[in-house]
Coordinates of C-alpha atoms and ligand atoms in Angstrom, one line a residue:
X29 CA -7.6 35.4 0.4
X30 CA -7.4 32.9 3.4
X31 CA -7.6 29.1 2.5
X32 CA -11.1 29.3 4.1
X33 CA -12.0 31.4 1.5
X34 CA -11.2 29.3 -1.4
X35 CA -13.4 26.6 -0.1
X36 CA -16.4 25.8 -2.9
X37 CA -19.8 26.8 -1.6
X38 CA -22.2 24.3 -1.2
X39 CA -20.0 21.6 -0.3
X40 CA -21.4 20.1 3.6
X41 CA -18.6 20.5 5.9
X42 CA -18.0 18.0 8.6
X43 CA -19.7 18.4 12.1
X44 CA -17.0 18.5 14.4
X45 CA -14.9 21.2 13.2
X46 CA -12.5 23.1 15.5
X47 CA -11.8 26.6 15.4
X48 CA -7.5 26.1 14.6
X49 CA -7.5 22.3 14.2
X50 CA -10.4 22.1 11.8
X51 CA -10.9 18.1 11.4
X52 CA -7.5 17.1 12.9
X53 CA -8.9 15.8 16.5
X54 CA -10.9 12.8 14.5
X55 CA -8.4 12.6 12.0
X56 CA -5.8 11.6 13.9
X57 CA -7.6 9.5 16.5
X58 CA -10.6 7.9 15.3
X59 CA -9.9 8.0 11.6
X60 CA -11.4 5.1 9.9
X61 CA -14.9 5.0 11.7
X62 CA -14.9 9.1 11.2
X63 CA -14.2 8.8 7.3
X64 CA -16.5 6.1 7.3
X65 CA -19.3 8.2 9.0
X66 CA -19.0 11.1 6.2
X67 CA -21.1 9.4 3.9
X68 CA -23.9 10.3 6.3
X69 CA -23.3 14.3 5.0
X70 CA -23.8 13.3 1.6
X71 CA -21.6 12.6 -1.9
X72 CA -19.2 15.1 -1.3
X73 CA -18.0 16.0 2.2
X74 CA -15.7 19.2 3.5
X75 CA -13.2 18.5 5.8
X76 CA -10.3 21.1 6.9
X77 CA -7.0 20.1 8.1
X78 CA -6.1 23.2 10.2
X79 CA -7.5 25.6 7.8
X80 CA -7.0 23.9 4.7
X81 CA -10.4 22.3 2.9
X82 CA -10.3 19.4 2.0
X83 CA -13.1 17.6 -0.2
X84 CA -13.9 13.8 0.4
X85 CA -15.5 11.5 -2.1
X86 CA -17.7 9.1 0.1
X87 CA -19.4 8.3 -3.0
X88 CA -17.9 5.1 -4.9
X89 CA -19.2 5.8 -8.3
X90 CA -17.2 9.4 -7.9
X91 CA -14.6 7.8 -6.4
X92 CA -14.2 5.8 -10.0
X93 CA -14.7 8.8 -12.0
X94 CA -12.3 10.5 -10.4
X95 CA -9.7 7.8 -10.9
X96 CA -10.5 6.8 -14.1
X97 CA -12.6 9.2 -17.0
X98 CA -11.6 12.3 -14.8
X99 CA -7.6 11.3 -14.8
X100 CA -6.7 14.0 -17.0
X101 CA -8.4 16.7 -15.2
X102 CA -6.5 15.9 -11.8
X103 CA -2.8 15.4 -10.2
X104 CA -1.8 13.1 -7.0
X105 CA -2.3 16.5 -4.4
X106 CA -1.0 18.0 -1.2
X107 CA 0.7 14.6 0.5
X108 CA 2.5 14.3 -3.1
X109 CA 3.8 17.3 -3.4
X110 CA 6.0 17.1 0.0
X111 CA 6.7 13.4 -1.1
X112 CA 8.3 14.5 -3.8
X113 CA 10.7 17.3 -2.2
X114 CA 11.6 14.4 -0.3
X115 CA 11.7 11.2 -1.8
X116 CA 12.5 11.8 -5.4
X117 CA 10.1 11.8 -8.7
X118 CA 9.8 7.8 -8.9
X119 CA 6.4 6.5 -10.0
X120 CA 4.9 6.8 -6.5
X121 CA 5.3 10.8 -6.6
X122 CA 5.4 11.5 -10.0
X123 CA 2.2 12.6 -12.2
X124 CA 1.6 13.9 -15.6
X125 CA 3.3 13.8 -19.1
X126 CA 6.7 12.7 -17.0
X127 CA 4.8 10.1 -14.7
X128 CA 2.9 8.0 -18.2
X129 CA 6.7 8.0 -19.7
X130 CA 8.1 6.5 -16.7
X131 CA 5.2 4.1 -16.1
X132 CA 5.8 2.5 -20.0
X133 CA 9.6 2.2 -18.9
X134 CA 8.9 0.5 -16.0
X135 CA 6.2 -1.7 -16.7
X136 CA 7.9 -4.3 -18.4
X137 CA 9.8 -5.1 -15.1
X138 CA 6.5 -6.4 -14.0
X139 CA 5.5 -8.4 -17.3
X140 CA 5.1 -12.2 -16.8
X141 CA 8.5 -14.0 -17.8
X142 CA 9.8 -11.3 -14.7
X143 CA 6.6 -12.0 -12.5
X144 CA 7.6 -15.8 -12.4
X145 CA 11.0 -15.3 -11.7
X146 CA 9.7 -13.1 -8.5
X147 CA 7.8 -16.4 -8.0
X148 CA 10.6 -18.6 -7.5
X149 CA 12.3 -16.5 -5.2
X150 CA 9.4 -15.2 -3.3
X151 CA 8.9 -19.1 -2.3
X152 CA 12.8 -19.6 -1.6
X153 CA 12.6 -16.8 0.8
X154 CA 9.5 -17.8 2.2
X155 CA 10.8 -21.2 3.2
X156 CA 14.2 -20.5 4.7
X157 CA 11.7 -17.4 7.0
X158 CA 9.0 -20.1 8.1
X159 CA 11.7 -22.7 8.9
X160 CA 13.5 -20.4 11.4
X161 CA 10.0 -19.1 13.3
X162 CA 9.9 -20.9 16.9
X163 CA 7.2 -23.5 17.2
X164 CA 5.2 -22.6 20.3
X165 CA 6.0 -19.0 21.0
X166 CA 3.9 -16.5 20.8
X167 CA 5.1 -13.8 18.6
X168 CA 3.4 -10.3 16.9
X169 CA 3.2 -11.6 13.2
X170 CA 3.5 -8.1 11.4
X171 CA 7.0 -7.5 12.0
X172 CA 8.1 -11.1 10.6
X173 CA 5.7 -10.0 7.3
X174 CA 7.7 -6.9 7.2
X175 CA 10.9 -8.6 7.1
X176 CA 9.4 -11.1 4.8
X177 CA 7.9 -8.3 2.2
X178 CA 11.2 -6.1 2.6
X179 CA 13.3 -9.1 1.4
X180 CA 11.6 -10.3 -1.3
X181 CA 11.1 -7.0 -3.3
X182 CA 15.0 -6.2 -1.6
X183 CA 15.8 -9.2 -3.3
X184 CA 14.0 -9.0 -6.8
X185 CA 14.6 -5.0 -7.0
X186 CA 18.8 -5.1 -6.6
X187 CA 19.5 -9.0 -6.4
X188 CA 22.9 -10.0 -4.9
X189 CA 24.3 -6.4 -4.9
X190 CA 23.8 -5.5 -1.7
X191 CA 25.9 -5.6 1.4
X192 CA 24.9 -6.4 5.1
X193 CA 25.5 -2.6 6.0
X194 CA 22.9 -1.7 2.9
X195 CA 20.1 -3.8 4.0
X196 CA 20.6 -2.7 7.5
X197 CA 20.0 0.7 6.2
X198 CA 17.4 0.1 4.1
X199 CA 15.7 -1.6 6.9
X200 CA 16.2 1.5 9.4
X201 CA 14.7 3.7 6.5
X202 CA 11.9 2.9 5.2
X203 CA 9.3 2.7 8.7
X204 CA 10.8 6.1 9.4
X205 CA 10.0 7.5 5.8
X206 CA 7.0 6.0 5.2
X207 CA 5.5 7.7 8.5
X208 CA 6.8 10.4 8.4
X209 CA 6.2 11.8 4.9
X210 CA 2.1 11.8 5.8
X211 CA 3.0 13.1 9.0
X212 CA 4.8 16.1 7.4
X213 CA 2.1 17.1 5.3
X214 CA 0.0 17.5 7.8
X215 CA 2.1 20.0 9.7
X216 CA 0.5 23.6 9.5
X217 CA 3.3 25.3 8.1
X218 CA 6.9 24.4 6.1
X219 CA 8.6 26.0 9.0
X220 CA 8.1 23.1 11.5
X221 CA 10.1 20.6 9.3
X222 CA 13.1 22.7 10.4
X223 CA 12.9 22.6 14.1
X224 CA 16.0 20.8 15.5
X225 CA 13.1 18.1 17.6
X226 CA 14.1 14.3 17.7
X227 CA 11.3 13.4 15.0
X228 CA 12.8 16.0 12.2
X229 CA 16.3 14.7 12.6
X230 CA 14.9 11.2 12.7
X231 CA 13.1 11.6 9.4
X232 CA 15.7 13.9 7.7
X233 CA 18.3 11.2 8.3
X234 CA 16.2 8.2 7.3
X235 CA 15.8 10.2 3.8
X236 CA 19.2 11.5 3.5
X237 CA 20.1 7.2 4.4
X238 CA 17.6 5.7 1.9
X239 CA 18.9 7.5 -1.0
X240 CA 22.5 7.5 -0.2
X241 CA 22.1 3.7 -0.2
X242 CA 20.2 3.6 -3.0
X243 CA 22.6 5.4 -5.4
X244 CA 25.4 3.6 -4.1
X245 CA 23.5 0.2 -5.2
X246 CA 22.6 1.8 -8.6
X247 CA 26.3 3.2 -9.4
X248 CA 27.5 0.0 -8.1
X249 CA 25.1 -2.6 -10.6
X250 CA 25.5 0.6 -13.5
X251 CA 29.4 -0.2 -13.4
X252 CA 29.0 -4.4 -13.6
X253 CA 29.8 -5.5 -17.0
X254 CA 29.1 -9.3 -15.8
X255 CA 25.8 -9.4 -17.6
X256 CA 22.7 -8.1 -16.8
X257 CA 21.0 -10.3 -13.4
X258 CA 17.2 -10.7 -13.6
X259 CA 16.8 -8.0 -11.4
X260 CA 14.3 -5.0 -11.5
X261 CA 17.1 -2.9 -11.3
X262 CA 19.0 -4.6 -14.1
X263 CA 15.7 -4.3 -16.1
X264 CA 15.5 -0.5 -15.2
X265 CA 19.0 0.2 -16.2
X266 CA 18.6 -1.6 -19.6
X267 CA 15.2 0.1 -20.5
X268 CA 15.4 2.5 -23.4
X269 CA 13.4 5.4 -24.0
X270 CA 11.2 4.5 -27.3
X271 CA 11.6 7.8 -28.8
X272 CA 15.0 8.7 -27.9
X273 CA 16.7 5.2 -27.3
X274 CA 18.3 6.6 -24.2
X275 CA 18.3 4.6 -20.9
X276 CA 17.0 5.8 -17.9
X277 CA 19.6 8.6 -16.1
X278 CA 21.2 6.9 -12.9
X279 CA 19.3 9.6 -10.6
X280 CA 16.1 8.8 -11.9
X281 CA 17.0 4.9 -12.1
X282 CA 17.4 5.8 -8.0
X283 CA 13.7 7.5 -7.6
X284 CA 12.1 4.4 -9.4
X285 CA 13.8 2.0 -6.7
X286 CA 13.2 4.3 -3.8
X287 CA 9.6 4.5 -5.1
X288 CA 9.2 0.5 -5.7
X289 CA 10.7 0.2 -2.5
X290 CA 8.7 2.5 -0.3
X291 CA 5.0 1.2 -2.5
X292 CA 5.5 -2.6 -2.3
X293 CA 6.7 -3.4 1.2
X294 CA 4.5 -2.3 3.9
X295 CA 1.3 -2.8 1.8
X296 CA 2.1 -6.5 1.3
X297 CA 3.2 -7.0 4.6
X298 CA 0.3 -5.6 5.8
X299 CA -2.0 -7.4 4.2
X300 CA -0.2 -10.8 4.8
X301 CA -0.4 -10.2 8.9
X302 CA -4.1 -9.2 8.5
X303 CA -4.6 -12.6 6.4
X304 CA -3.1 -14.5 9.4
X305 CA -4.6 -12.3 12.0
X306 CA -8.2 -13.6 10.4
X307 CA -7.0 -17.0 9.7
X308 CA -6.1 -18.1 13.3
X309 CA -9.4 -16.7 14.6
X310 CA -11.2 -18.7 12.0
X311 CA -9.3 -22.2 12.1
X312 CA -11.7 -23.9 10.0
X313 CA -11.2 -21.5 7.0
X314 CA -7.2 -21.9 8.0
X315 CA -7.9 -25.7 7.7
X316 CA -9.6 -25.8 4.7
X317 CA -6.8 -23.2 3.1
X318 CA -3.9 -25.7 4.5
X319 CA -5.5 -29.0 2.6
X320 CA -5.7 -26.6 -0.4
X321 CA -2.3 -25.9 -0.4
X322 CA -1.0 -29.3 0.6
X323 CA -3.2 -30.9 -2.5
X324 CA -0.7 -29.3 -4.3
X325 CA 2.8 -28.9 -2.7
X326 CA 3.3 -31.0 1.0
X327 CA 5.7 -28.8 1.5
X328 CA 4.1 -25.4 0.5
X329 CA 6.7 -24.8 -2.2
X330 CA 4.0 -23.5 -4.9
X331 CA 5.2 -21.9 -8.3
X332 CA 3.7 -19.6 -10.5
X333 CA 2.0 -22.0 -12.7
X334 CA 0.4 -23.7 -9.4
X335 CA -1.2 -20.3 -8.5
X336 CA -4.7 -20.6 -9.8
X337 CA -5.2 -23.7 -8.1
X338 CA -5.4 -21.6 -5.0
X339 CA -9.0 -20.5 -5.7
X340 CA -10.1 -20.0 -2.0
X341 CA -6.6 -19.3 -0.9
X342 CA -7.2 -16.6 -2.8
X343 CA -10.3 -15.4 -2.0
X344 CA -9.2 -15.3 1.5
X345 CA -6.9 -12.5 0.2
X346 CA -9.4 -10.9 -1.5
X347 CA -11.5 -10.6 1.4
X348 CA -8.3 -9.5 3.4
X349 CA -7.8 -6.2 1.4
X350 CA -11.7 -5.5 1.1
X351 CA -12.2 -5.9 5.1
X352 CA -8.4 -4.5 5.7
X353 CA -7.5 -2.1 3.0
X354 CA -4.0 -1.5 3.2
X355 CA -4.2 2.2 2.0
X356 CA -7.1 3.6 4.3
X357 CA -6.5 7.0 2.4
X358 CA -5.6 8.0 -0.9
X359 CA -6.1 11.5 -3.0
X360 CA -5.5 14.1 -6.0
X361 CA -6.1 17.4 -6.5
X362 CA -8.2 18.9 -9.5
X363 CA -6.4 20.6 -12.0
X364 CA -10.0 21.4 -14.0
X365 CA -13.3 22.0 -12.6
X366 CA -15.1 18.9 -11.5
X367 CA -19.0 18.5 -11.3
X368 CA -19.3 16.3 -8.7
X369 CA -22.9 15.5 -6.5
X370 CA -24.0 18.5 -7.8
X371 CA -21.4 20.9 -6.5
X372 CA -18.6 22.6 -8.8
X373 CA -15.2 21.6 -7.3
X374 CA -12.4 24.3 -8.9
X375 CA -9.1 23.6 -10.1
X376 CA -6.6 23.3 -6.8
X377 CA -9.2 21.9 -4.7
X378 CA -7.9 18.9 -3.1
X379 CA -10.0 15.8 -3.0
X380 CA -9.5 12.4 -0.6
X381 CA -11.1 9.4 -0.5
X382 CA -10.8 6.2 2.2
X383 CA -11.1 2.7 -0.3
X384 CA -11.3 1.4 3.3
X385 CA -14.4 3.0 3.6
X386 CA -15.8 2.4 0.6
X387 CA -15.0 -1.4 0.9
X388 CA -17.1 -1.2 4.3
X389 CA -20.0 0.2 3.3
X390 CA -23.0 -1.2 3.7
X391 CA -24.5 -0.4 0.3
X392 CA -21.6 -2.5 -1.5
X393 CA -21.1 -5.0 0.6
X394 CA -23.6 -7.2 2.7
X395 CA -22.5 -7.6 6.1
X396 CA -19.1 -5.1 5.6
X397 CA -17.7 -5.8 8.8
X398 CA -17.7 -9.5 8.5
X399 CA -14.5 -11.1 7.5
X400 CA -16.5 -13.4 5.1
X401 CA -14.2 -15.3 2.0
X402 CA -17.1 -17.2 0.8
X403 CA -18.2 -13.9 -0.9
X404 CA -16.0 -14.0 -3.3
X405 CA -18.3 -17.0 -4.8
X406 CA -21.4 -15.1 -4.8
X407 CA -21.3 -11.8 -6.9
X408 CA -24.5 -10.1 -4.9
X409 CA -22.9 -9.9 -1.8
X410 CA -19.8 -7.2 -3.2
X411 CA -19.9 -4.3 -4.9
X412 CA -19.0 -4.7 -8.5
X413 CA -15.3 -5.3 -9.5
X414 CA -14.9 -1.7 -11.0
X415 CA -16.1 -0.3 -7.2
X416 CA -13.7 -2.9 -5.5
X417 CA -9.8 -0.5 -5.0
X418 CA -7.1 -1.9 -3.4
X419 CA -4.8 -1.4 -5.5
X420 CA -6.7 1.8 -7.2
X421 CA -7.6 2.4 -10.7
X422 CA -6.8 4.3 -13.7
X423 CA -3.1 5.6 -14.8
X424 CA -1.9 5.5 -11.3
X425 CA -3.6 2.3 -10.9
X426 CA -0.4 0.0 -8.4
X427 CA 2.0 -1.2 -11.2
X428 CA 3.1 -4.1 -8.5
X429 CA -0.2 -5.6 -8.4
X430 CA 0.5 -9.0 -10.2
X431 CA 3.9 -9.0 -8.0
X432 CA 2.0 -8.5 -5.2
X433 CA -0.9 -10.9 -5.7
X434 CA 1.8 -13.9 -6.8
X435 CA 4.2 -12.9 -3.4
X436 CA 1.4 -13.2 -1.1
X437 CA 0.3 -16.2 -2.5
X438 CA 3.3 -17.7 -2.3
X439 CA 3.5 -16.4 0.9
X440 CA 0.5 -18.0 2.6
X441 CA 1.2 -21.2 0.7
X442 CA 4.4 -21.3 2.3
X443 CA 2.8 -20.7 6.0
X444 CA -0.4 -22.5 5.9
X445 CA 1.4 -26.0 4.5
X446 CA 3.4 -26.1 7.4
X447 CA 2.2 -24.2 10.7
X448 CA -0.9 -23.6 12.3
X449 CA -1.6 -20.4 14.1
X450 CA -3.8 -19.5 16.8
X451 CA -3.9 -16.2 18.6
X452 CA -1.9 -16.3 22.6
X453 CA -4.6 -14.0 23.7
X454 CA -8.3 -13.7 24.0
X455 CA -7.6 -9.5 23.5
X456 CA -9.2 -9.1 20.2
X457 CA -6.3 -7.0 17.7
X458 CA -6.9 -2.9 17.2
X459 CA -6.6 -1.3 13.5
X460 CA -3.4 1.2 13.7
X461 CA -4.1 3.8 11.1
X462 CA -1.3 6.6 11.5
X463 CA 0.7 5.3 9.2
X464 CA 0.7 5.2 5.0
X465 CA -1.7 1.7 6.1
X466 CA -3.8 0.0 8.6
X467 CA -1.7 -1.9 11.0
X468 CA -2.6 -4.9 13.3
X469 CA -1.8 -4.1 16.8
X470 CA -1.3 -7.3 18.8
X471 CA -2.3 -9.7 19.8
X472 CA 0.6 -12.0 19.4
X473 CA 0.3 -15.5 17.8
X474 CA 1.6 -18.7 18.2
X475 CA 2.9 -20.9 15.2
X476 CA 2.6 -24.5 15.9
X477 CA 4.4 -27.2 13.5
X478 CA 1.0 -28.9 11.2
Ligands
HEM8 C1 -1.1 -5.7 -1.2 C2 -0.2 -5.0 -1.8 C3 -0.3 -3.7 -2.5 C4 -1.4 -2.8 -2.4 C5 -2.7 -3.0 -1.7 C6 -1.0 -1.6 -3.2 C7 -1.9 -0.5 -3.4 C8 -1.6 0.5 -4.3 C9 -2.5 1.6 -4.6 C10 -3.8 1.8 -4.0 C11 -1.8 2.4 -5.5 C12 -2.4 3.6 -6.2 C13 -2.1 4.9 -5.4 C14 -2.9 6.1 -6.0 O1 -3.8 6.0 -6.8 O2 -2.6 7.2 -5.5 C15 -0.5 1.8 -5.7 C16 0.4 2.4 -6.6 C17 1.7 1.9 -6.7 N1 2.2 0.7 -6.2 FE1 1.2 -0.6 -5.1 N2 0.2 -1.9 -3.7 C18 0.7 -3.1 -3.3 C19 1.9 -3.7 -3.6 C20 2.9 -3.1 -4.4 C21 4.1 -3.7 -4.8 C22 4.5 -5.1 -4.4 C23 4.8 -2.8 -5.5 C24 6.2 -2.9 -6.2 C25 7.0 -3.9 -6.1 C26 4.0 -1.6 -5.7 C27 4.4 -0.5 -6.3 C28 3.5 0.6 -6.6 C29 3.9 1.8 -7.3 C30 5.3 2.0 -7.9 C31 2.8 2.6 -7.4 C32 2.6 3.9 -8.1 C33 2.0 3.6 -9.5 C34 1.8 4.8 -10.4 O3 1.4 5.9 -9.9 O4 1.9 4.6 -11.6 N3 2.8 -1.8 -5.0 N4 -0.4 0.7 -5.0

């Protein structure tokens, strides 16, 4: 039976399809406003990727069930299952029985007392990177979030064990794995991943890089007897297993930091230069945001406990990962049959939703496009919270979420105190979706002392 075959019936497919590429052409080119046009087909949606079907949710209440009452009756799908050849069986890739054990060990690496701690030296980092920015020039903000994002969860996952020659390859891994892992499952057959072309060896050698340094770091902060640090990684070698009271095996110890890695850099980052992005075309709002943050540090240096002061700070960010969803795509595959929009979707179909899409819709949110703050103070202009999914929902729901929210407040704090920014160019900036997230592409800004 061809995969054509095993397609449900019933299901609208796509306009747009062609004959060997199926969806690819839009896919690949146009993607947001074409997964954002699907919900014109109806609840559930066929797409094919080559020849493979594909079912998208364009439906938000599905998109909930699916996450949340129907968890059981799905796993994480296609993209997953080449992640995990590839990247290990770390809470990103991992699903299941072995995934929930996993999650409870690693969760209290995330708990409050750790969170604050994170705090402290998301805002040291902060400073010492917004001090050494050049007043005046214009400059593309995402790669200084990058660095930004990369050393701060660098920094809280492995603390002072790492070498100059580790973070450098680290930093030469991760853009290379995070592309290409998407772009892999998307080739047509297994075959093409071992074709000697510059973008396999690339990729292979980011991979084989990543985890060589990784286990090196484990083995080395496994054999230190000085004491546990307040790192994650000194929190994930110390976890024991409730049942059995054994501590997590070094390997798997390497998949979780790999994972943590890979999950909490690029999305915050991301995020962060869409923020600043918005802010310097909206000065007011930047303004407003700076007196906030000056009210209660002059010099930006907020801590935890200052956070919730940051009310429209914060609802800035909010309105940053509704408007600029940092994971335009996400997925699982049924492993029982769902009843979805009145079609029967059989175990091994595989099912994709866009939260970017969902966050733009018109039906949720009044005026989607607008990059609007202030509607975070009046409930009827968003969807409800349970529709709203940055960071997902359910049992895979993002397990960094309280890191994430705390480092970019921290983050902006640190910015808005001190600098003002205003775009160099008039070119408005373009949404760069080939990656895991939607990137800003140009324009460049300029930071100018406040
Ligand atoms: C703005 C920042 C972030 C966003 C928008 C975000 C978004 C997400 C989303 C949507 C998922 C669910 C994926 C799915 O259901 O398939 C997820 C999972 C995950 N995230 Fe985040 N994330 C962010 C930051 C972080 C950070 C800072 C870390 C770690 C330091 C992190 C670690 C993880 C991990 C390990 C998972 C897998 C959780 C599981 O399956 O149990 N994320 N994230």
């Amino acid at each position: 039976m061809s995969e054509d075959d095993a397609a449900p019936t019933g299901v609208p497919c796509a306009p747009g399809r062609l004959p060997l590429l199926g969806h690819l052409v839009p896919l690949l080119t146009r993607p947001l406003p074409f997964l954002q046009s699907l919900a014109d087909h109806g609840p559930v949606v066929r797409i094919h990727l080559w020849r493979k079907p594909v079912h998208v949710l364009t439906d938000p209440e599905l998109v909930h069930r699916l996450l949340v009452k129907d968890a059981a009756k799905t796993e994480k799908g296609f993209v997953f299952d080449k992640a995990r050849g590839l990247l290990g069986n770390g809470l990103f890739t991992s699903e299941g029985a072995f995934h929930l054990r996993q999650r409870r060990l690693v969760q209290p690496a995330f708990h409050r007392d750790s969170i604050r701690r994170y705090a402290t030296l998301a805002a040291r980092v902060a400073a010492a990177a917004v001090s050494r920015w050049e007043p005046g020039r214009a400059a593309p903000i995402e790669p200084r979030m990058h660095d930004l994002a990369r050393d701060i969860v660098v920094e809280a996952l492995f603390a002072t064990h790492l070498s100059r020659d580790q973070k450098n390859g680290i930093d030469r891994a991760v853009p290379v794995v995070l592309t290409g892992f998407v772009q892999r499952a998307l080739y047509p057959s297994p075959l093409l991943e071992k074709l000697p072309v510059p973008a396999n060896r690339r990729f292979d050698a980011a991979v084989r890089g990543l985890r060589t340094v990784v286990d090196e770091i484990v083995a080395q902060a496994a054999g230190l007897h000085q004491g546990p640090d307040d790192s994650l990684l000194s929190l994930l070698l110390a976890t024991r297993d409730e049942e059995t009271g054994l501590p997590m095996a070094p390997a798997q110890v390497r998949d979780e930091a790999v994972s943590l890695l890979l999950a909490g850099t690029e999305t915050t980052a991301t995020t962060l230069a869409w923020l600043f992005h918005e802010l310097a075309q909206h000065q007011d709002l930047q303004d407003e945001l700076s007196e906030e943050v000056r009210a209660i540090a002059a010099d930006g240096a907020v801590s935890m406990g200052d956070l919730p002061r940051l009310e429209r700070t914060g609802h800035a960010i909010s309105e940053t990962l509704r408007l600029h969803t940092p994971n335009w795509i996400l997925m699982r595959r049924a492993v029982a049959p769902l009843h979805y929009g009145g079609v029967l979707l059989p175990p091994g179909a595989e099912v994709l939703f866009s939260p970017t899409a969902l966050h733009r819709s018109p039906q949720l949110h009044a005026d989607p496009l607008r990059f609007d703050p202030d509607r975070w103070r009046r409930p009827a202009d968003r969807a409800p919270a349970r529709l709203f999914i940055p960071f997902g929902a359910g049992h895979h729901k993002c397990v960094g979420e309280s890191f994430a929210w705390t480092e970019m407040l921290v983050i902006a704090a640190a910015v808005l105190a001190r600098l003002r920014l205003r775009p160099a160019t008039a070119t408005p900036v373009r949404e760069n979706a080939t990656a895991a997230t939607v990137r800003p592409r140009g324009p460049l800004l300029i930071a100018e002392p406040r």
